[in-house]
Structures are given as C-alpha cells and as structure tokens.
Tab-separated table of C-alpha atoms in Angstrom:
chain	number	residue	atom	x	y	z
Y	1	MET	CA	3.098	50.335	-95.953
Y	2	ALA	CA	4.668	52.525	-93.256
Y	3	TYR	CA	4.142	51.487	-89.643
Y	4	GLU	CA	5.000	53.275	-86.415
Y	5	PHE	CA	6.436	50.417	-84.371
Y	6	ILE	CA	7.490	47.758	-86.867
Y	7	ARG	CA	9.654	47.816	-89.978
Y	8	VAL	CA	8.918	45.527	-92.923
Y	9	ASP	CA	11.274	44.469	-95.723
Y	10	GLN	CA	10.272	41.981	-98.427
Y	11	ASP	CA	12.807	40.715	-100.952
Y	12	ALA	CA	12.310	39.383	-104.457
Y	13	SER	CA	12.399	35.748	-103.301
Y	14	GLY	CA	9.429	36.236	-100.962
Y	15	ILE	CA	11.210	36.493	-97.603
Y	16	VAL	CA	9.449	39.066	-95.414
Y	17	LEU	CA	11.489	40.464	-92.517
Y	18	ILE	CA	9.462	42.128	-89.747
Y	19	THR	CA	11.565	44.043	-87.233
Y	20	ILE	CA	10.056	45.166	-83.926
Y	21	ASN	CA	11.196	48.777	-83.865
Y	22	ASP	CA	10.832	50.566	-80.525
Y	23	LEU	CA	14.269	50.352	-78.975
Y	24	LYS	CA	13.719	53.260	-76.579
Y	25	ASN	CA	11.136	51.062	-74.843
Y	26	LYS	CA	13.262	47.904	-75.212
Y	27	ASN	CA	11.006	46.750	-78.061
Y	28	ALA	CA	8.164	46.283	-75.583
Y	29	VAL	CA	4.782	45.510	-77.092
Y	30	ASN	CA	2.057	48.134	-77.085
Y	31	PHE	CA	-1.489	48.245	-78.366
Y	32	VAL	CA	-0.615	50.067	-81.592
Y	33	MET	CA	2.280	47.687	-82.298
Y	34	ASN	CA	0.020	44.706	-81.751
Y	35	ARG	CA	-2.487	46.016	-84.294
Y	36	GLU	CA	0.330	46.674	-86.755
Y	37	LEU	CA	1.685	43.149	-86.358
Y	38	VAL	CA	-1.752	41.601	-86.895
Y	39	GLU	CA	-2.283	43.761	-89.980
Y	40	GLU	CA	1.076	42.837	-91.475
Y	41	VAL	CA	0.698	39.118	-90.782
Y	42	GLN	CA	-2.671	39.248	-92.535
Y	43	ARG	CA	-1.079	41.085	-95.470
Y	44	ILE	CA	1.572	38.362	-95.737
Y	45	ASP	CA	-1.123	35.682	-95.683
Y	46	ASP	CA	-2.944	37.434	-98.540
Y	47	ASP	CA	0.174	38.187	-100.632
Y	48	SER	CA	0.941	35.312	-102.997
Y	49	THR	CA	4.513	36.617	-103.475
Y	50	ALA	CA	5.232	36.427	-99.714
Y	51	ARG	CA	6.633	32.974	-98.912
Y	52	VAL	CA	8.303	33.015	-95.477
Y	53	LEU	CA	8.129	35.429	-92.533
Y	54	ILE	CA	11.135	36.181	-90.312
Y	55	LEU	CA	10.336	38.070	-87.095
Y	56	THR	CA	13.122	39.827	-85.205
Y	57	GLY	CA	13.814	42.873	-83.033
Y	58	GLN	CA	15.803	46.035	-83.534
Y	59	GLN	CA	19.482	45.850	-82.560
Y	60	HIS	CA	20.123	43.730	-79.440
Y	61	ILE	CA	16.603	43.097	-78.060
Y	62	PHE	CA	13.974	40.788	-79.538
Y	63	CYS	CA	11.043	41.920	-77.394
Y	64	SER	CA	10.871	42.748	-73.695
Y	65	GLY	CA	7.152	41.932	-73.403
Y	66	GLY	CA	4.785	44.418	-71.767
Y	67	ASN	CA	6.122	47.830	-70.786
Y	68	ILE	CA	7.187	47.149	-67.206
Y	69	ARG	CA	7.547	50.872	-66.410
Y	70	GLN	CA	3.889	51.424	-67.241
Y	71	MET	CA	2.866	48.358	-65.255
Y	72	THR	CA	4.729	49.384	-62.120
Y	73	SER	CA	3.510	52.979	-62.344
Y	74	GLN	CA	-0.154	51.954	-62.566
Y	75	GLY	CA	0.208	48.919	-60.312
Y	76	LYS	CA	-1.299	46.345	-62.675
Y	77	SER	CA	-0.792	44.620	-65.998
Y	78	LEU	CA	-1.642	46.512	-69.156
Y	79	GLU	CA	-5.056	46.276	-70.780
Y	80	PRO	CA	-6.493	48.242	-73.701
Y	81	PRO	CA	-7.734	51.625	-72.406
Y	82	SER	CA	-11.093	51.407	-74.199
Y	83	PRO	CA	-11.882	47.812	-75.139
Y	84	SER	CA	-14.607	47.424	-77.740
Y	85	VAL	CA	-17.600	45.165	-77.313
Y	86	ARG	CA	-15.860	42.714	-79.665
Y	87	ASP	CA	-12.706	42.826	-77.482
Y	88	GLU	CA	-14.790	42.056	-74.407
Y	89	LEU	CA	-16.675	39.180	-76.050
Y	90	TYR	CA	-13.762	37.752	-78.035
Y	91	PRO	CA	-10.636	38.478	-75.954
Y	92	HIS	CA	-8.592	36.021	-78.057
Y	93	GLU	CA	-9.005	38.430	-80.993
Y	94	ALA	CA	-7.571	41.394	-79.086
Y	95	ASP	CA	-4.164	42.754	-78.119
Y	96	ILE	CA	-1.083	40.478	-77.943
Y	97	ARG	CA	-3.288	37.370	-78.070
Y	98	ALA	CA	-4.402	38.339	-81.569
Y	99	VAL	CA	-0.774	38.641	-82.696
Y	100	VAL	CA	0.313	35.226	-81.419
Y	101	ILE	CA	-2.801	33.557	-82.825
Y	102	ALA	CA	-2.266	35.328	-86.171
Y	103	LEU	CA	1.288	33.975	-86.323
Y	104	ARG	CA	0.098	30.464	-85.518
Y	105	ARG	CA	-2.752	30.670	-88.060
Y	106	LEU	CA	-0.561	32.204	-90.780
Y	107	ALA	CA	-0.427	29.768	-93.691
Y	108	LYS	CA	3.160	30.754	-94.500
Y	109	PRO	CA	6.148	29.503	-92.444
Y	110	ALA	CA	7.209	31.902	-89.674
Y	111	ILE	CA	10.721	31.973	-88.193
Y	112	ALA	CA	11.587	33.843	-84.996
Y	113	ALA	CA	15.086	35.309	-85.200
Y	114	ILE	CA	15.648	35.903	-81.491
Y	115	ASN	CA	18.376	38.529	-81.679
Y	116	GLY	CA	18.471	39.273	-77.955
Y	117	HIS	CA	16.412	39.118	-74.795
Y	118	ALA	CA	12.845	37.807	-75.167
Y	119	VAL	CA	10.725	38.290	-72.056
Y	120	GLY	CA	7.062	37.786	-71.204
Y	121	SER	CA	4.930	38.369	-74.276
Y	122	GLY	CA	8.131	38.593	-76.292
Y	123	LEU	CA	8.436	34.888	-75.607
Y	124	GLY	CA	4.815	34.501	-76.702
Y	125	LEU	CA	5.624	36.098	-80.064
Y	126	ALA	CA	8.480	33.631	-80.528
Y	127	ALA	CA	6.235	30.721	-79.499
Y	128	GLY	CA	3.721	31.721	-82.154
Y	129	CYS	CA	6.330	31.168	-84.857
Y	130	ASP	CA	7.059	27.748	-86.339
Y	131	VAL	CA	10.828	27.770	-85.789
Y	132	ARG	CA	12.969	29.713	-83.324
Y	133	ILE	CA	16.663	30.451	-83.797
Y	134	ALA	CA	18.407	32.429	-81.052
Y	135	VAL	CA	21.560	34.421	-80.786
Y	136	ARG	CA	24.201	33.347	-78.299
Y	137	GLY	CA	23.868	35.378	-75.111
Y	138	ALA	CA	20.124	35.944	-75.405
Y	139	LYS	CA	18.043	35.532	-72.255
Y	140	LEU	CA	14.532	34.102	-72.487
Y	141	GLY	CA	12.172	34.827	-69.603
Y	142	TRP	CA	8.720	33.317	-69.162
Y	143	VAL	CA	8.308	35.619	-66.181
Y	144	PHE	CA	4.548	36.113	-65.858
Y	145	THR	CA	4.154	34.321	-62.532
Y	146	ARG	CA	6.926	36.414	-60.970
Y	147	ARG	CA	4.842	39.483	-61.864
Y	148	GLY	CA	1.790	37.990	-60.157
Y	149	ILE	CA	-0.071	37.124	-63.366
Y	150	VAL	CA	-0.504	34.155	-65.704
Y	151	PRO	CA	0.508	34.045	-69.379
Y	152	ASP	CA	-2.515	35.321	-71.322
Y	153	ASP	CA	-0.731	35.769	-74.648
Y	154	ALA	CA	-1.431	32.215	-75.936
Y	155	SER	CA	1.982	30.979	-74.759
Y	156	LEU	CA	0.301	28.971	-71.969
Y	157	TYR	CA	-1.411	26.937	-74.685
Y	158	LEU	CA	1.568	26.696	-77.012
Y	159	MET	CA	4.397	25.993	-74.579
Y	160	PRO	CA	3.394	22.419	-73.600
Y	161	GLN	CA	3.158	21.592	-77.309
Y	162	LEU	CA	6.659	22.947	-77.904
Y	163	ILE	CA	8.567	21.585	-74.906
Y	164	GLY	CA	6.178	19.182	-73.131
Y	165	TYR	CA	4.002	19.646	-70.053
Y	166	SER	CA	6.594	19.032	-67.352
Y	167	ARG	CA	9.197	21.425	-68.745
Y	168	ALA	CA	6.534	24.021	-69.501
Y	169	PHE	CA	5.204	23.707	-65.954
Y	170	GLU	CA	8.629	24.083	-64.370
Y	171	TRP	CA	9.565	27.065	-66.516
Y	172	GLY	CA	6.216	28.778	-66.065
Y	173	ILE	CA	5.680	28.146	-62.355
Y	174	THR	CA	9.158	29.394	-61.467
Y	175	GLY	CA	9.068	32.327	-63.897
Y	176	ARG	CA	12.721	31.715	-64.675
Y	177	THR	CA	14.850	33.529	-67.223
Y	178	ILE	CA	17.057	31.030	-69.033
Y	179	SER	CA	19.923	31.197	-71.491
Y	180	ALA	CA	19.595	30.566	-75.211
Y	181	GLU	CA	21.606	27.393	-74.723
Y	182	GLU	CA	19.185	26.115	-72.066
Y	183	ALA	CA	16.270	27.019	-74.352
Y	184	GLU	CA	17.895	24.906	-77.049
Y	185	ARG	CA	18.399	22.012	-74.616
Y	186	ILE	CA	14.710	21.913	-73.684
Y	187	GLY	CA	13.623	22.289	-77.309
Y	188	PHE	CA	12.217	25.820	-77.343
Y	189	VAL	CA	14.800	26.993	-79.868
Y	190	SER	CA	16.253	24.767	-82.563
Y	191	GLN	CA	19.611	26.509	-82.983
Y	192	VAL	CA	21.866	28.950	-81.141
Y	193	VAL	CA	24.215	30.982	-83.322
Y	194	ASP	CA	26.555	33.957	-83.116
Y	195	ALA	CA	24.986	37.364	-83.694
Y	196	ALA	CA	26.534	37.786	-87.140
Y	197	GLU	CA	25.088	34.444	-88.229
Y	198	LEU	CA	21.506	34.920	-87.003
Y	199	LEU	CA	19.746	36.541	-89.952
Y	200	PRO	CA	21.862	34.708	-92.555
Y	201	ARG	CA	20.922	31.388	-90.899
Y	202	CYS	CA	17.238	32.327	-90.828
Y	203	ARG	CA	17.384	33.452	-94.460
Y	204	GLN	CA	19.161	30.219	-95.368
Y	205	LEU	CA	16.312	28.198	-93.849
Y	206	ALA	CA	13.712	30.400	-95.540
Y	207	SER	CA	15.469	29.989	-98.894
Y	208	GLU	CA	15.629	26.217	-98.458
Y	209	ILE	CA	11.840	26.180	-98.057
Y	210	ILE	CA	11.243	28.564	-100.959
Y	211	ASP	CA	13.580	26.745	-103.341
Y	212	ASN	CA	12.495	23.189	-102.559
Y	213	VAL	CA	8.820	23.280	-101.564
Y	214	PRO	CA	5.981	24.582	-103.765
Y	215	PRO	CA	4.111	27.542	-102.235
Y	216	ILE	CA	0.741	25.800	-101.949
Y	217	THR	CA	2.316	22.620	-100.558
Y	218	ALA	CA	4.151	24.631	-97.884
Y	219	GLN	CA	0.897	26.273	-96.824
Y	220	ALA	CA	-1.024	22.995	-96.834
Y	221	PHE	CA	1.692	21.299	-94.777
Y	222	LYS	CA	1.792	24.009	-92.113
Y	223	LEU	CA	-1.975	24.202	-91.739
Y	224	ALA	CA	-2.278	20.418	-91.574
Y	225	LEU	CA	0.487	20.132	-88.971
Y	226	VAL	CA	-1.061	22.827	-86.772
Y	227	GLU	CA	-4.459	21.159	-87.169
Y	228	SER	CA	-2.963	17.831	-86.081
Y	229	LEU	CA	-2.086	19.373	-82.707
Y	230	GLU	CA	-5.619	20.558	-82.108
Y	231	GLN	CA	-7.798	17.681	-83.350
Y	232	ARG	CA	-8.500	14.056	-82.581
Y	233	LEU	CA	-6.595	11.551	-84.707
Y	234	GLU	CA	-9.448	10.899	-87.137
Y	235	ALA	CA	-10.147	14.591	-87.719
Y	236	ALA	CA	-6.459	15.393	-88.157
Y	237	VAL	CA	-6.018	12.572	-90.666
Y	238	GLY	CA	-9.063	13.807	-92.575
Y	239	PHE	CA	-7.645	17.326	-92.688
Y	240	ALA	CA	-4.290	16.022	-93.940
Y	241	GLU	CA	-6.040	14.044	-96.664
Y	242	ARG	CA	-7.847	17.205	-97.838
Y	243	ALA	CA	-4.518	19.061	-97.795
Y	244	GLN	CA	-3.010	16.259	-99.870
Y	245	ARG	CA	-5.780	16.553	-102.461
Y	246	ILE	CA	-5.111	20.288	-102.772
Y	247	ALA	CA	-1.339	19.817	-103.134
Y	248	ARG	CA	-1.712	16.912	-105.556
Y	249	SER	CA	-3.975	18.948	-107.856
Y	250	THR	CA	-1.412	21.744	-108.370
Y	251	ALA	CA	0.784	22.235	-111.408
Y	252	ASP	CA	3.725	22.542	-109.016
Y	253	HIS	CA	3.251	18.926	-107.925
Y	254	GLY	CA	3.943	17.805	-111.485
Y	255	GLU	CA	6.875	20.212	-111.685
Y	256	ALA	CA	8.334	18.746	-108.466
Y	257	LEU	CA	8.286	15.256	-109.991
Y	258	ARG	CA	9.755	16.426	-113.325
Y	259	ALA	CA	12.523	18.388	-111.586
Y	260	TYR	CA	13.405	15.351	-109.495
Y	261	ALA	CA	13.518	13.092	-112.561
Y	262	ASP	CA	15.544	15.644	-114.550
Y	263	LYS	CA	17.908	16.303	-111.624
Y	264	ARG	CA	17.387	20.072	-111.852
Y	265	ALA	CA	16.057	22.870	-109.640
Y	266	PRO	CA	12.275	23.202	-109.767
Y	267	ARG	CA	10.540	26.288	-111.178
Y	268	TRP	CA	7.488	26.985	-109.051
Y	269	GLN	CA	4.396	28.690	-110.459
Y	270	GLY	CA	2.485	28.903	-107.202
Y	271	LYS	CA	-0.509	27.105	-108.667
C-alpha cells in the first residue's frame, strides 16, 4: 500500500522495513503520519508472512518529534485539529500515543534502527520498539520539559521500564539531549554502530530471530514478556503458562526439537 509519509518494504524472509519519510520537515511526526504508522503496524500484526519490523528514518534523521516550527508559530504543542468523540474519551488511542502503544502491543518483534537524531516523540517511537540500535553520532533528546510540557506519547510510562526510575527521572526532568554512546551506557540502546552497519546489523538480528525461533513462539514470548511488566507476579506467571501451552501445541515445536536432534536448520511452518 502507498503511504504519504512512510515507506514500507517487506522482503521474502518476513522483515518489514518502515522508513519515516518526510525529510523536508526533519521526519517530524504529523497526524496523517501517525495514522499511517498505526495502520501499517496493524497490517504487520495481521500478516502471517511478516515476522520482524524494523523502524527507521529517511537519510540522516530518525524522527525529530513534533513539528517545532508549527508549535512556535501557534504558541502551544500540537493537537489534532478536530478530535473525534472517541479521541476525547480515549486519548490513548489517538495521535502519537496510538503509534507507540501499537508498537508495544504488536505481537511481532520491533527493532528501532536509530539512523540519526531522535527527539521528543521520535524518542517515544524508539521506546515503543523492543530493541534499539543507534548510529554513531546520533543525538537522543527527551526534551519535553524544556518545551514546557510533559511526555504524553507513552514514553513517560515506558522509560522507567527501559532504564530505571532514577535515570528516567534525571533524563526527563532535565530535558537533556544525549549522545548515542550515553544512551547505550544507560541502557536505552543496546548497540551503537557506524552508519554503514546500522541496517545490516538490524537485519542480522531480525534474521537470527526468523531463522531460530518459530513464528508463533516469537509472538507468544513477546506478548508474555510485555504482560510480565504490567501484571502482578501471579497474573504474569499465568499468562506465561497460557503462552507456553500455545507454543507447545504447535507443529513448529516438534520441528524445533527434531532440528536440534538432527543438527540441522529448522523449517518453520508457522503453525
């Protein structure tokens, strides 16, 4: 499907590359882009041939967050011009919040390939992914407080889970912009690589998942891990046990055991 502000490429192995594609506005998010991202993430969730999502930005910018020129010209942060009744009653389902939540709820693994600066809600998009790999020289700015607002893109919820409360507090309350290397040190990104290595490294990780983990098991694992962050111990253990029953009942579970015993690569059926 053709989109206005994102580009989508899916290869035969099931790797889906989404590229934020509005360089003239520094890949800033907008309301149309947000709807496109939600739609595409849902398509990936529904497509049994889609295995891993990689999210990146066009050229040298990952995402610069909200359009700062628009914000300064109108003197306030951006909100949808005509919010629906649903948007008003369920704000978590609207705008950038819907994108970050969709990424977190996506049953397939999501990798953020941070190819350049990630600022504001751009950082929220990265936080919504399961793994973040950044290019050397990238700057990451959780700058909301310096703009007189709080993070409303779900990153306020996710950041303490990713880097711990104290580090999240210090980063958020100061509104600092930090280097990719500092982001790696505090645990927000898992690797920092040269620009030429970024997408190959992300594809390598995606291929490792696709080649070694059955599709249904990968989905069950991600959903169970996310659930474990949001539930009490007993509920999380119960969810994991249900995920185990699903994975154990698949034909691919038997194939995983046979491939291990035969010392060969597995051949997944996705069922």
